[in-house]
Amino acid sequence: MKSLLTFGLITFALTFCGLGDRLKQLGGGTTGNSNTASTGSSSGSTAEKAKPSAAQQAIIDGGTETKWDEQGLSWKLPAGWKKMNAGKETFNYSSPDNAFLLVNISSLGDSFPMDVSLKAYYDQAMQQLKNGKYESVKMVEIDGLAGVEFTEAPPEGKDDPRRHQWIGYRKYLGQTQQLNVMTSTKGTNFNKHTDDFTAILYSMKAVK
């Protein structure tokens, strides 16, 4: 389990670190005053509201509310999911068969251009879709927060990780933040959790 988690986090970091570094250079300090969300209005694609299927809504309705009090966030998790760790910037849970919810918060400068960054992630994801790395890409609004949702294509190796992910921005408690919400498991286990992963992402609630 630890090796899969570590590999997944490293792979993700290598995928986005260059873009993230360039975007962070556009921001300044880390102070602010309001708790507001990036709307995605200038992101190049209008965000659709999250619409779980009937099966996914049933998972949400039957899930256990799991709160991240430090960040005013919560998700509905299926039965049997257990906490791995929860701190100020990371929040990680796992299922009995090694599926994961991995959430990371990045604090950015007060002048950080959330809409510009969101468009950059969307454009990059669309390019990855054309390249065959991603299976689907769309702009989705979850509890008032717009973000880029994408699902990776099946990996070459059966034990390689496959991710269903959502990245958005908000202002919360005086901070401009990036929210990176990732669900992941090995390729052969992914289809079993397809509805679970969507339900988890779409169940997110954020204190405004």
JSON list of C-alpha atoms in Angstrom, two decimals:
[
{"chain": "A", "resi": 1, "resn": "MET", "atom": "CA", "xyz": [0.00, 0.00, 0.00]},
{"chain": "A", "resi": 2, "resn": "LYS", "atom": "CA", "xyz": [2.73, 2.44, 0.93]},
{"chain": "A", "resi": 3, "resn": "SER", "atom": "CA", "xyz": [4.63, 1.79, -2.30]},
{"chain": "A", "resi": 4, "resn": "LEU", "atom": "CA", "xyz": [1.52, 2.40, -4.42]},
{"chain": "A", "resi": 5, "resn": "LEU", "atom": "CA", "xyz": [0.74, 5.60, -2.55]},
{"chain": "A", "resi": 6, "resn": "THR", "atom": "CA", "xyz": [4.31, 6.87, -2.81]},
{"chain": "A", "resi": 7, "resn": "PHE", "atom": "CA", "xyz": [4.52, 6.10, -6.51]},
{"chain": "A", "resi": 8, "resn": "GLY", "atom": "CA", "xyz": [1.22, 7.83, -7.17]},
{"chain": "A", "resi": 9, "resn": "LEU", "atom": "CA", "xyz": [2.22, 10.98, -5.36]},
{"chain": "A", "resi": 10, "resn": "ILE", "atom": "CA", "xyz": [5.62, 11.14, -7.06]},
{"chain": "A", "resi": 11, "resn": "THR", "atom": "CA", "xyz": [4.10, 10.59, -10.49]},
{"chain": "A", "resi": 12, "resn": "PHE", "atom": "CA", "xyz": [1.56, 13.33, -9.93]},
{"chain": "A", "resi": 13, "resn": "ALA", "atom": "CA", "xyz": [4.20, 15.73, -8.67]},
{"chain": "A", "resi": 14, "resn": "LEU", "atom": "CA", "xyz": [6.37, 15.16, -11.73]},
{"chain": "A", "resi": 15, "resn": "THR", "atom": "CA", "xyz": [3.38, 15.70, -14.03]},
{"chain": "A", "resi": 16, "resn": "PHE", "atom": "CA", "xyz": [2.38, 19.09, -12.67]},
{"chain": "A", "resi": 17, "resn": "CYS", "atom": "CA", "xyz": [5.38, 20.58, -10.86]},
{"chain": "A", "resi": 18, "resn": "GLY", "atom": "CA", "xyz": [6.62, 22.56, -13.85]},
{"chain": "A", "resi": 19, "resn": "LEU", "atom": "CA", "xyz": [3.24, 24.15, -14.49]},
{"chain": "A", "resi": 20, "resn": "GLY", "atom": "CA", "xyz": [2.68, 24.79, -10.81]},
{"chain": "A", "resi": 21, "resn": "ASP", "atom": "CA", "xyz": [6.05, 26.50, -10.38]},
{"chain": "A", "resi": 22, "resn": "ARG", "atom": "CA", "xyz": [5.39, 28.81, -13.31]},
{"chain": "A", "resi": 23, "resn": "LEU", "atom": "CA", "xyz": [1.95, 29.74, -12.00]},
{"chain": "A", "resi": 24, "resn": "LYS", "atom": "CA", "xyz": [3.13, 30.34, -8.44]},
{"chain": "A", "resi": 25, "resn": "GLN", "atom": "CA", "xyz": [5.59, 32.93, -9.72]},
{"chain": "A", "resi": 26, "resn": "LEU", "atom": "CA", "xyz": [2.59, 35.05, -10.68]},
{"chain": "A", "resi": 27, "resn": "GLY", "atom": "CA", "xyz": [1.41, 35.27, -7.05]},
{"chain": "A", "resi": 28, "resn": "GLY", "atom": "CA", "xyz": [2.62, 37.36, -4.12]},
{"chain": "A", "resi": 29, "resn": "GLY", "atom": "CA", "xyz": [2.03, 36.97, -0.35]},
{"chain": "A", "resi": 30, "resn": "THR", "atom": "CA", "xyz": [-0.47, 34.67, 1.36]},
{"chain": "A", "resi": 31, "resn": "THR", "atom": "CA", "xyz": [-2.91, 37.05, 2.98]},
{"chain": "A", "resi": 32, "resn": "GLY", "atom": "CA", "xyz": [-6.48, 37.88, 2.03]},
{"chain": "A", "resi": 33, "resn": "ASN", "atom": "CA", "xyz": [-9.87, 38.64, 3.50]},
{"chain": "A", "resi": 34, "resn": "SER", "atom": "CA", "xyz": [-12.73, 36.71, 1.92]},
{"chain": "A", "resi": 35, "resn": "ASN", "atom": "CA", "xyz": [-13.80, 33.09, 1.58]},
{"chain": "A", "resi": 36, "resn": "THR", "atom": "CA", "xyz": [-14.68, 32.91, -2.10]},
{"chain": "A", "resi": 37, "resn": "ALA", "atom": "CA", "xyz": [-14.28, 30.43, -4.92]},
{"chain": "A", "resi": 38, "resn": "SER", "atom": "CA", "xyz": [-12.78, 30.57, -8.37]},
{"chain": "A", "resi": 39, "resn": "THR", "atom": "CA", "xyz": [-15.80, 30.53, -10.66]},
{"chain": "A", "resi": 40, "resn": "GLY", "atom": "CA", "xyz": [-14.11, 29.39, -13.82]},
{"chain": "A", "resi": 41, "resn": "SER", "atom": "CA", "xyz": [-15.89, 32.21, -15.70]},
{"chain": "A", "resi": 42, "resn": "SER", "atom": "CA", "xyz": [-12.73, 33.05, -17.66]},
{"chain": "A", "resi": 43, "resn": "SER", "atom": "CA", "xyz": [-11.28, 29.54, -17.69]},
{"chain": "A", "resi": 44, "resn": "GLY", "atom": "CA", "xyz": [-12.08, 28.88, -21.34]},
{"chain": "A", "resi": 45, "resn": "SER", "atom": "CA", "xyz": [-14.79, 26.36, -20.47]},
{"chain": "A", "resi": 46, "resn": "THR", "atom": "CA", "xyz": [-17.95, 26.87, -18.46]},
{"chain": "A", "resi": 47, "resn": "ALA", "atom": "CA", "xyz": [-18.03, 24.65, -15.39]},
{"chain": "A", "resi": 48, "resn": "GLU", "atom": "CA", "xyz": [-21.01, 22.30, -15.24]},
{"chain": "A", "resi": 49, "resn": "LYS", "atom": "CA", "xyz": [-22.49, 21.48, -11.86]},
{"chain": "A", "resi": 50, "resn": "ALA", "atom": "CA", "xyz": [-21.55, 18.06, -10.51]},
{"chain": "A", "resi": 51, "resn": "LYS", "atom": "CA", "xyz": [-24.29, 15.57, -11.39]},
{"chain": "A", "resi": 52, "resn": "PRO", "atom": "CA", "xyz": [-23.80, 12.13, -9.86]},
{"chain": "A", "resi": 53, "resn": "SER", "atom": "CA", "xyz": [-25.60, 9.20, -11.46]},
{"chain": "A", "resi": 54, "resn": "ALA", "atom": "CA", "xyz": [-28.26, 7.30, -9.52]},
{"chain": "A", "resi": 55, "resn": "ALA", "atom": "CA", "xyz": [-25.68, 4.72, -8.46]},
{"chain": "A", "resi": 56, "resn": "GLN", "atom": "CA", "xyz": [-23.23, 7.41, -7.41]},
{"chain": "A", "resi": 57, "resn": "GLN", "atom": "CA", "xyz": [-25.90, 9.32, -5.49]},
{"chain": "A", "resi": 58, "resn": "ALA", "atom": "CA", "xyz": [-26.75, 6.11, -3.62]},
{"chain": "A", "resi": 59, "resn": "ILE", "atom": "CA", "xyz": [-23.10, 5.82, -2.59]},
{"chain": "A", "resi": 60, "resn": "ILE", "atom": "CA", "xyz": [-23.14, 9.43, -1.40]},
{"chain": "A", "resi": 61, "resn": "ASP", "atom": "CA", "xyz": [-26.40, 8.94, 0.51]},
{"chain": "A", "resi": 62, "resn": "GLY", "atom": "CA", "xyz": [-25.06, 5.80, 2.19]},
{"chain": "A", "resi": 63, "resn": "GLY", "atom": "CA", "xyz": [-21.57, 7.16, 2.83]},
{"chain": "A", "resi": 64, "resn": "THR", "atom": "CA", "xyz": [-20.05, 8.33, 6.08]},
{"chain": "A", "resi": 65, "resn": "GLU", "atom": "CA", "xyz": [-19.41, 12.06, 6.34]},
{"chain": "A", "resi": 66, "resn": "THR", "atom": "CA", "xyz": [-15.69, 12.51, 6.89]},
{"chain": "A", "resi": 67, "resn": "LYS", "atom": "CA", "xyz": [-14.59, 16.01, 7.91]},
{"chain": "A", "resi": 68, "resn": "TRP", "atom": "CA", "xyz": [-11.34, 17.83, 7.54]},
{"chain": "A", "resi": 69, "resn": "ASP", "atom": "CA", "xyz": [-11.91, 20.42, 10.22]},
{"chain": "A", "resi": 70, "resn": "GLU", "atom": "CA", "xyz": [-8.60, 22.23, 9.64]},
{"chain": "A", "resi": 71, "resn": "GLN", "atom": "CA", "xyz": [-9.72, 23.19, 6.13]},
{"chain": "A", "resi": 72, "resn": "GLY", "atom": "CA", "xyz": [-13.51, 23.25, 6.47]},
{"chain": "A", "resi": 73, "resn": "LEU", "atom": "CA", "xyz": [-13.94, 20.42, 3.97]},
{"chain": "A", "resi": 74, "resn": "SER", "atom": "CA", "xyz": [-15.77, 17.10, 4.08]},
{"chain": "A", "resi": 75, "resn": "TRP", "atom": "CA", "xyz": [-16.51, 14.08, 1.88]},
{"chain": "A", "resi": 76, "resn": "LYS", "atom": "CA", "xyz": [-18.86, 11.10, 2.01]},
{"chain": "A", "resi": 77, "resn": "LEU", "atom": "CA", "xyz": [-16.78, 7.91, 2.06]},
{"chain": "A", "resi": 78, "resn": "PRO", "atom": "CA", "xyz": [-17.99, 4.33, 1.47]},
{"chain": "A", "resi": 79, "resn": "ALA", "atom": "CA", "xyz": [-18.02, 1.86, 4.32]},
{"chain": "A", "resi": 80, "resn": "GLY", "atom": "CA", "xyz": [-14.66, 0.54, 5.41]},
{"chain": "A", "resi": 81, "resn": "TRP", "atom": "CA", "xyz": [-12.51, 3.50, 4.37]},
{"chain": "A", "resi": 82, "resn": "LYS", "atom": "CA", "xyz": [-9.98, 4.40, 7.08]},
{"chain": "A", "resi": 83, "resn": "LYS", "atom": "CA", "xyz": [-7.86, 7.45, 7.86]},
{"chain": "A", "resi": 84, "resn": "MET", "atom": "CA", "xyz": [-4.20, 7.24, 6.87]},
{"chain": "A", "resi": 85, "resn": "ASN", "atom": "CA", "xyz": [-3.29, 10.76, 7.99]},
{"chain": "A", "resi": 86, "resn": "ALA", "atom": "CA", "xyz": [-4.84, 14.20, 8.25]},
{"chain": "A", "resi": 87, "resn": "GLY", "atom": "CA", "xyz": [-2.91, 17.40, 8.87]},
{"chain": "A", "resi": 88, "resn": "LYS", "atom": "CA", "xyz": [-3.02, 21.05, 7.95]},
{"chain": "A", "resi": 89, "resn": "GLU", "atom": "CA", "xyz": [-2.31, 20.54, 4.24]},
{"chain": "A", "resi": 90, "resn": "THR", "atom": "CA", "xyz": [-2.91, 16.82, 3.56]},
{"chain": "A", "resi": 91, "resn": "PHE", "atom": "CA", "xyz": [-5.88, 14.53, 4.13]},
{"chain": "A", "resi": 92, "resn": "ASN", "atom": "CA", "xyz": [-5.55, 10.86, 3.14]},
{"chain": "A", "resi": 93, "resn": "TYR", "atom": "CA", "xyz": [-7.93, 7.89, 3.46]},
{"chain": "A", "resi": 94, "resn": "SER", "atom": "CA", "xyz": [-7.81, 4.36, 2.04]},
{"chain": "A", "resi": 95, "resn": "SER", "atom": "CA", "xyz": [-10.22, 1.51, 1.35]},
{"chain": "A", "resi": 96, "resn": "PRO", "atom": "CA", "xyz": [-9.68, -2.10, 2.48]},
{"chain": "A", "resi": 97, "resn": "ASP", "atom": "CA", "xyz": [-8.49, -3.02, -1.04]},
{"chain": "A", "resi": 98, "resn": "ASN", "atom": "CA", "xyz": [-6.03, -0.12, -1.45]},
{"chain": "A", "resi": 99, "resn": "ALA", "atom": "CA", "xyz": [-8.04, 2.58, -3.15]},
{"chain": "A", "resi": 100, "resn": "PHE", "atom": "CA", "xyz": [-7.15, 6.06, -1.96]},
{"chain": "A", "resi": 101, "resn": "LEU", "atom": "CA", "xyz": [-8.50, 9.54, -1.36]},
{"chain": "A", "resi": 102, "resn": "LEU", "atom": "CA", "xyz": [-5.50, 11.90, -1.38]},
{"chain": "A", "resi": 103, "resn": "VAL", "atom": "CA", "xyz": [-6.21, 15.59, -0.80]},
{"chain": "A", "resi": 104, "resn": "ASN", "atom": "CA", "xyz": [-3.62, 18.34, -0.78]},
{"chain": "A", "resi": 105, "resn": "ILE", "atom": "CA", "xyz": [-3.98, 22.07, -0.05]},
{"chain": "A", "resi": 106, "resn": "SER", "atom": "CA", "xyz": [-1.43, 24.54, -1.43]},
{"chain": "A", "resi": 107, "resn": "SER", "atom": "CA", "xyz": [-1.44, 28.10, -0.06]},
{"chain": "A", "resi": 108, "resn": "LEU", "atom": "CA", "xyz": [-0.74, 30.69, -2.75]},
{"chain": "A", "resi": 109, "resn": "GLY", "atom": "CA", "xyz": [-0.18, 34.42, -2.94]},
{"chain": "A", "resi": 110, "resn": "ASP", "atom": "CA", "xyz": [-3.06, 36.82, -2.39]},
{"chain": "A", "resi": 111, "resn": "SER", "atom": "CA", "xyz": [-2.67, 38.09, -5.96]},
{"chain": "A", "resi": 112, "resn": "PHE", "atom": "CA", "xyz": [-2.40, 34.60, -7.44]},
{"chain": "A", "resi": 113, "resn": "PRO", "atom": "CA", "xyz": [-4.49, 34.47, -10.67]},
{"chain": "A", "resi": 114, "resn": "MET", "atom": "CA", "xyz": [-6.89, 31.62, -9.91]},
{"chain": "A", "resi": 115, "resn": "ASP", "atom": "CA", "xyz": [-8.80, 31.82, -13.20]},
{"chain": "A", "resi": 116, "resn": "VAL", "atom": "CA", "xyz": [-5.58, 31.96, -15.24]},
{"chain": "A", "resi": 117, "resn": "SER", "atom": "CA", "xyz": [-4.25, 28.91, -13.43]},
{"chain": "A", "resi": 118, "resn": "LEU", "atom": "CA", "xyz": [-7.52, 27.03, -13.81]},
{"chain": "A", "resi": 119, "resn": "LYS", "atom": "CA", "xyz": [-7.46, 27.69, -17.55]},
{"chain": "A", "resi": 120, "resn": "ALA", "atom": "CA", "xyz": [-3.85, 26.47, -17.69]},
{"chain": "A", "resi": 121, "resn": "TYR", "atom": "CA", "xyz": [-4.77, 23.20, -15.97]},
{"chain": "A", "resi": 122, "resn": "TYR", "atom": "CA", "xyz": [-7.78, 22.76, -18.24]},
{"chain": "A", "resi": 123, "resn": "ASP", "atom": "CA", "xyz": [-5.73, 23.42, -21.39]},
{"chain": "A", "resi": 124, "resn": "GLN", "atom": "CA", "xyz": [-3.03, 21.03, -20.23]},
{"chain": "A", "resi": 125, "resn": "ALA", "atom": "CA", "xyz": [-5.60, 18.35, -19.40]},
{"chain": "A", "resi": 126, "resn": "MET", "atom": "CA", "xyz": [-7.22, 18.74, -22.83]},
{"chain": "A", "resi": 127, "resn": "GLN", "atom": "CA", "xyz": [-3.82, 18.24, -24.44]},
{"chain": "A", "resi": 128, "resn": "GLN", "atom": "CA", "xyz": [-3.32, 15.09, -22.36]},
{"chain": "A", "resi": 129, "resn": "LEU", "atom": "CA", "xyz": [-6.76, 13.93, -23.54]},
{"chain": "A", "resi": 130, "resn": "LYS", "atom": "CA", "xyz": [-5.67, 14.37, -27.16]},
{"chain": "A", "resi": 131, "resn": "ASN", "atom": "CA", "xyz": [-2.44, 12.53, -26.40]},
{"chain": "A", "resi": 132, "resn": "GLY", "atom": "CA", "xyz": [-4.39, 9.58, -25.01]},
{"chain": "A", "resi": 133, "resn": "LYS", "atom": "CA", "xyz": [-3.13, 9.93, -21.44]},
{"chain": "A", "resi": 134, "resn": "TYR", "atom": "CA", "xyz": [-6.54, 10.96, -20.11]},
{"chain": "A", "resi": 135, "resn": "GLU", "atom": "CA", "xyz": [-9.83, 9.23, -20.73]},
{"chain": "A", "resi": 136, "resn": "SER", "atom": "CA", "xyz": [-12.05, 12.23, -19.93]},
{"chain": "A", "resi": 137, "resn": "VAL", "atom": "CA", "xyz": [-11.69, 15.92, -19.05]},
{"chain": "A", "resi": 138, "resn": "LYS", "atom": "CA", "xyz": [-14.28, 18.50, -18.02]},
{"chain": "A", "resi": 139, "resn": "MET", "atom": "CA", "xyz": [-14.76, 21.61, -15.94]},
{"chain": "A", "resi": 140, "resn": "VAL", "atom": "CA", "xyz": [-16.98, 20.77, -12.96]},
{"chain": "A", "resi": 141, "resn": "GLU", "atom": "CA", "xyz": [-18.39, 22.87, -10.13]},
{"chain": "A", "resi": 142, "resn": "ILE", "atom": "CA", "xyz": [-18.56, 21.03, -6.80]},
{"chain": "A", "resi": 143, "resn": "ASP", "atom": "CA", "xyz": [-20.38, 22.81, -3.97]},
{"chain": "A", "resi": 144, "resn": "GLY", "atom": "CA", "xyz": [-19.78, 26.17, -5.61]},
{"chain": "A", "resi": 145, "resn": "LEU", "atom": "CA", "xyz": [-16.11, 25.58, -6.46]},
{"chain": "A", "resi": 146, "resn": "ALA", "atom": "CA", "xyz": [-15.09, 25.29, -10.10]},
{"chain": "A", "resi": 147, "resn": "GLY", "atom": "CA", "xyz": [-12.31, 22.91, -11.01]},
{"chain": "A", "resi": 148, "resn": "VAL", "atom": "CA", "xyz": [-10.85, 20.64, -13.66]},
{"chain": "A", "resi": 149, "resn": "GLU", "atom": "CA", "xyz": [-11.95, 17.00, -13.37]},
{"chain": "A", "resi": 150, "resn": "PHE", "atom": "CA", "xyz": [-10.04, 14.36, -15.29]},
{"chain": "A", "resi": 151, "resn": "THR", "atom": "CA", "xyz": [-9.68, 10.58, -15.40]},
{"chain": "A", "resi": 152, "resn": "GLU", "atom": "CA", "xyz": [-6.52, 8.88, -16.56]},
{"chain": "A", "resi": 153, "resn": "ALA", "atom": "CA", "xyz": [-6.60, 6.27, -19.29]},
{"chain": "A", "resi": 154, "resn": "PRO", "atom": "CA", "xyz": [-5.83, 2.68, -18.25]},
{"chain": "A", "resi": 155, "resn": "PRO", "atom": "CA", "xyz": [-2.10, 2.29, -17.47]},
{"chain": "A", "resi": 156, "resn": "GLU", "atom": "CA", "xyz": [0.17, -0.11, -19.32]},
{"chain": "A", "resi": 157, "resn": "GLY", "atom": "CA", "xyz": [1.08, -2.06, -16.21]},
{"chain": "A", "resi": 158, "resn": "LYS", "atom": "CA", "xyz": [-1.75, -3.80, -14.37]},
{"chain": "A", "resi": 159, "resn": "ASP", "atom": "CA", "xyz": [-0.38, -2.70, -11.01]},
{"chain": "A", "resi": 160, "resn": "ASP", "atom": "CA", "xyz": [0.40, 0.87, -12.08]},
{"chain": "A", "resi": 161, "resn": "PRO", "atom": "CA", "xyz": [-1.77, 3.57, -10.46]},
{"chain": "A", "resi": 162, "resn": "ARG", "atom": "CA", "xyz": [-4.74, 5.13, -12.24]},
{"chain": "A", "resi": 163, "resn": "ARG", "atom": "CA", "xyz": [-6.27, 8.37, -11.00]},
{"chain": "A", "resi": 164, "resn": "HIS", "atom": "CA", "xyz": [-9.59, 10.25, -11.07]},
{"chain": "A", "resi": 165, "resn": "GLN", "atom": "CA", "xyz": [-8.85, 13.80, -9.98]},
{"chain": "A", "resi": 166, "resn": "TRP", "atom": "CA", "xyz": [-10.26, 17.30, -9.48]},
{"chain": "A", "resi": 167, "resn": "ILE", "atom": "CA", "xyz": [-8.21, 20.51, -9.10]},
{"chain": "A", "resi": 168, "resn": "GLY", "atom": "CA", "xyz": [-9.77, 23.85, -8.15]},
{"chain": "A", "resi": 169, "resn": "TYR", "atom": "CA", "xyz": [-9.11, 27.08, -6.28]},
{"chain": "A", "resi": 170, "resn": "ARG", "atom": "CA", "xyz": [-10.72, 29.07, -3.49]},
{"chain": "A", "resi": 171, "resn": "LYS", "atom": "CA", "xyz": [-10.13, 31.80, -0.92]},
{"chain": "A", "resi": 172, "resn": "TYR", "atom": "CA", "xyz": [-10.52, 30.51, 2.61]},
{"chain": "A", "resi": 173, "resn": "LEU", "atom": "CA", "xyz": [-9.64, 32.08, 5.97]},
{"chain": "A", "resi": 174, "resn": "GLY", "atom": "CA", "xyz": [-7.55, 34.78, 4.34]},
{"chain": "A", "resi": 175, "resn": "GLN", "atom": "CA", "xyz": [-5.69, 32.42, 2.03]},
{"chain": "A", "resi": 176, "resn": "THR", "atom": "CA", "xyz": [-5.79, 31.76, -1.68]},
{"chain": "A", "resi": 177, "resn": "GLN", "atom": "CA", "xyz": [-5.67, 27.98, -1.98]},
{"chain": "A", "resi": 178, "resn": "GLN", "atom": "CA", "xyz": [-5.37, 25.28, -4.58]},
{"chain": "A", "resi": 179, "resn": "LEU", "atom": "CA", "xyz": [-7.45, 22.19, -3.78]},
{"chain": "A", "resi": 180, "resn": "ASN", "atom": "CA", "xyz": [-6.13, 18.98, -5.29]},
{"chain": "A", "resi": 181, "resn": "VAL", "atom": "CA", "xyz": [-8.53, 16.09, -4.68]},
{"chain": "A", "resi": 182, "resn": "MET", "atom": "CA", "xyz": [-7.30, 12.77, -6.06]},
{"chain": "A", "resi": 183, "resn": "THR", "atom": "CA", "xyz": [-8.79, 9.28, -5.95]},
{"chain": "A", "resi": 184, "resn": "SER", "atom": "CA", "xyz": [-6.53, 6.46, -7.05]},
{"chain": "A", "resi": 185, "resn": "THR", "atom": "CA", "xyz": [-5.95, 2.73, -7.13]},
{"chain": "A", "resi": 186, "resn": "LYS", "atom": "CA", "xyz": [-4.04, 0.25, -9.29]},
{"chain": "A", "resi": 187, "resn": "GLY", "atom": "CA", "xyz": [-5.24, -0.19, -12.85]},
{"chain": "A", "resi": 188, "resn": "THR", "atom": "CA", "xyz": [-6.84, -3.61, -12.34]},
{"chain": "A", "resi": 189, "resn": "ASN", "atom": "CA", "xyz": [-8.83, -2.29, -9.37]},
{"chain": "A", "resi": 190, "resn": "PHE", "atom": "CA", "xyz": [-10.04, 0.94, -10.95]},
{"chain": "A", "resi": 191, "resn": "ASN", "atom": "CA", "xyz": [-13.27, -0.16, -12.65]},
{"chain": "A", "resi": 192, "resn": "LYS", "atom": "CA", "xyz": [-14.48, -1.60, -9.37]},
{"chain": "A", "resi": 193, "resn": "HIS", "atom": "CA", "xyz": [-14.23, 1.87, -7.82]},
{"chain": "A", "resi": 194, "resn": "THR", "atom": "CA", "xyz": [-15.36, 4.04, -10.74]},
{"chain": "A", "resi": 195, "resn": "ASP", "atom": "CA", "xyz": [-18.66, 5.03, -9.10]},
{"chain": "A", "resi": 196, "resn": "ASP", "atom": "CA", "xyz": [-17.02, 5.28, -5.67]},
{"chain": "A", "resi": 197, "resn": "PHE", "atom": "CA", "xyz": [-14.44, 7.75, -6.96]},
{"chain": "A", "resi": 198, "resn": "THR", "atom": "CA", "xyz": [-16.97, 9.99, -8.70]},
{"chain": "A", "resi": 199, "resn": "ALA", "atom": "CA", "xyz": [-19.27, 9.88, -5.67]},
{"chain": "A", "resi": 200, "resn": "ILE", "atom": "CA", "xyz": [-16.42, 10.85, -3.34]},
{"chain": "A", "resi": 201, "resn": "LEU", "atom": "CA", "xyz": [-15.36, 13.79, -5.51]},
{"chain": "A", "resi": 202, "resn": "TYR", "atom": "CA", "xyz": [-18.92, 15.06, -6.00]},
{"chain": "A", "resi": 203, "resn": "SER", "atom": "CA", "xyz": [-19.79, 14.70, -2.31]},
{"chain": "A", "resi": 204, "resn": "MET", "atom": "CA", "xyz": [-17.28, 17.37, -1.28]},
{"chain": "A", "resi": 205, "resn": "LYS", "atom": "CA", "xyz": [-18.64, 20.16, 0.90]},
{"chain": "A", "resi": 206, "resn": "ALA", "atom": "CA", "xyz": [-16.69, 23.33, 1.60]},
{"chain": "A", "resi": 207, "resn": "VAL", "atom": "CA", "xyz": [-17.26, 25.91, 4.31]},
{"chain": "A", "resi": 208, "resn": "LYS", "atom": "CA", "xyz": [-17.72, 29.27, 2.61]}
]
